[in-house]
Short mmCIF file of C-alpha atoms in Angstrom, two decimals:
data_model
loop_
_atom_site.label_atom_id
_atom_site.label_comp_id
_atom_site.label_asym_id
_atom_site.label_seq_id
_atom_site.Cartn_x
_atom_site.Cartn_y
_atom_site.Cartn_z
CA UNK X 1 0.00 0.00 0.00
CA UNK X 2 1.51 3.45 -0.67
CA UNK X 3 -0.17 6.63 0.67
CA UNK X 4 0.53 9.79 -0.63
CA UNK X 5 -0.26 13.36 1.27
CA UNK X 6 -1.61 15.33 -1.47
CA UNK X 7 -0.90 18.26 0.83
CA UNK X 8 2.64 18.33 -0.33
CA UNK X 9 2.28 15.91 -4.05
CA UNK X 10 0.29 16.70 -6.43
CA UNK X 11 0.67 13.72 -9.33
CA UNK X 12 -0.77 13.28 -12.35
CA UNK X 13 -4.18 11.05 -13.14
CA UNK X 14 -1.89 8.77 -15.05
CA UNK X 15 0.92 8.08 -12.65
CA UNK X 16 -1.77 7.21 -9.99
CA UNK X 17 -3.39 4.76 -11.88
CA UNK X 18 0.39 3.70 -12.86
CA UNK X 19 0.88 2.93 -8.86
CA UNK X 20 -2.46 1.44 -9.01
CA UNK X 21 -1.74 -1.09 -11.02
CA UNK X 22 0.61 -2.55 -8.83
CA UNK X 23 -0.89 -1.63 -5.32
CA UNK X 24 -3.32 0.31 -3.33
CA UNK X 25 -3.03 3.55 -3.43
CA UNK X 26 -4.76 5.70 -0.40
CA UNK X 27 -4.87 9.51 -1.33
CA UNK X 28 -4.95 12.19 2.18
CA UNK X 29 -6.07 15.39 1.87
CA UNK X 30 -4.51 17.90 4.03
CA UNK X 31 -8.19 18.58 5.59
CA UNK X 32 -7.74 14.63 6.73
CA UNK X 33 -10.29 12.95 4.21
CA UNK X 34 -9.20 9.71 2.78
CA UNK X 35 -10.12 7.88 -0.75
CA UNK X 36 -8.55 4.67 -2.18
CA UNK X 37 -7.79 3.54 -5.65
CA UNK X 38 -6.87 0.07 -6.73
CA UNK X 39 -7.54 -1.58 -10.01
CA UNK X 40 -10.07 -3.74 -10.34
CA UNK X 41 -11.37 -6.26 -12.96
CA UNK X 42 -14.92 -6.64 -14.35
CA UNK X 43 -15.99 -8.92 -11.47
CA UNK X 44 -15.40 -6.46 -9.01
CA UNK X 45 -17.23 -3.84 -10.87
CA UNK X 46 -20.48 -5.93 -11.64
CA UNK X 47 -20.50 -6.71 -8.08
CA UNK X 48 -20.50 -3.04 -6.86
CA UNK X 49 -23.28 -2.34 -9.97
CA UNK X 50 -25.55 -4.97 -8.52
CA UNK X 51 -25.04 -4.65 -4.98
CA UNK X 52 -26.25 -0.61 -5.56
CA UNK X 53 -28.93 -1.39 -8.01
CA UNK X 54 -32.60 -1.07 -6.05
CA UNK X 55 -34.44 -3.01 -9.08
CA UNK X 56 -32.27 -5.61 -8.94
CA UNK X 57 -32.44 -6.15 -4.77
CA UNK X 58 -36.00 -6.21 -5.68
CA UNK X 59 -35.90 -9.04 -7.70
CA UNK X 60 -33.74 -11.40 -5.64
CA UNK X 61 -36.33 -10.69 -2.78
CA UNK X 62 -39.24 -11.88 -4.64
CA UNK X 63 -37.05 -14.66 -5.92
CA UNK X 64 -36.18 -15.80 -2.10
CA UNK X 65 -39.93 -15.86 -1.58
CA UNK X 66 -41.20 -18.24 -3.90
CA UNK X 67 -41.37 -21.21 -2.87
CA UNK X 68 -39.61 -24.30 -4.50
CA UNK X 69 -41.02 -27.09 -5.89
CA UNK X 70 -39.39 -30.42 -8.02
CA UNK X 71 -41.58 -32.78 -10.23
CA UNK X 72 -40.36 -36.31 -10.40
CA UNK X 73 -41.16 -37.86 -13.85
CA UNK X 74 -40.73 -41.76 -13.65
#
């Protein structure tokens, strides 16, 4: 993990995601708020997409509520 003070760096977009793509890179403002960055692959991001998505929650709730049910054809 490398954290960089942006109170005394200021780098460039690209060279950030360059650290990125290596390790996790925390960001500190000088007013003591923190954000992360960290690459991630298209799991990660479908994940995050669903988890956030209201109409999609929806959906797995009614899908938990049905109830189950297996014909046996002999």
């Amino acid at each position: 993990m490398k954290v960089i003070e942006l109170e005394h760096a200021h780098p460039a977009v690209e060279e950030l995601i360059g650290l990125a793509k290596t390790e996790l890179v925390v960001l500190r403002r000088p007013d003591g708020s923190v954000f992360a960055l960290s690459q991630v692959d298209d799991f990660d991001v479908e994940v995050e997409l669903l988890k956030n998505n209201a109409e999609f929650a929806t959906f797995l709730k009614q899908l938990s509520q049905e109830k189950a049910a297996i014909t046996l054809r002999l």
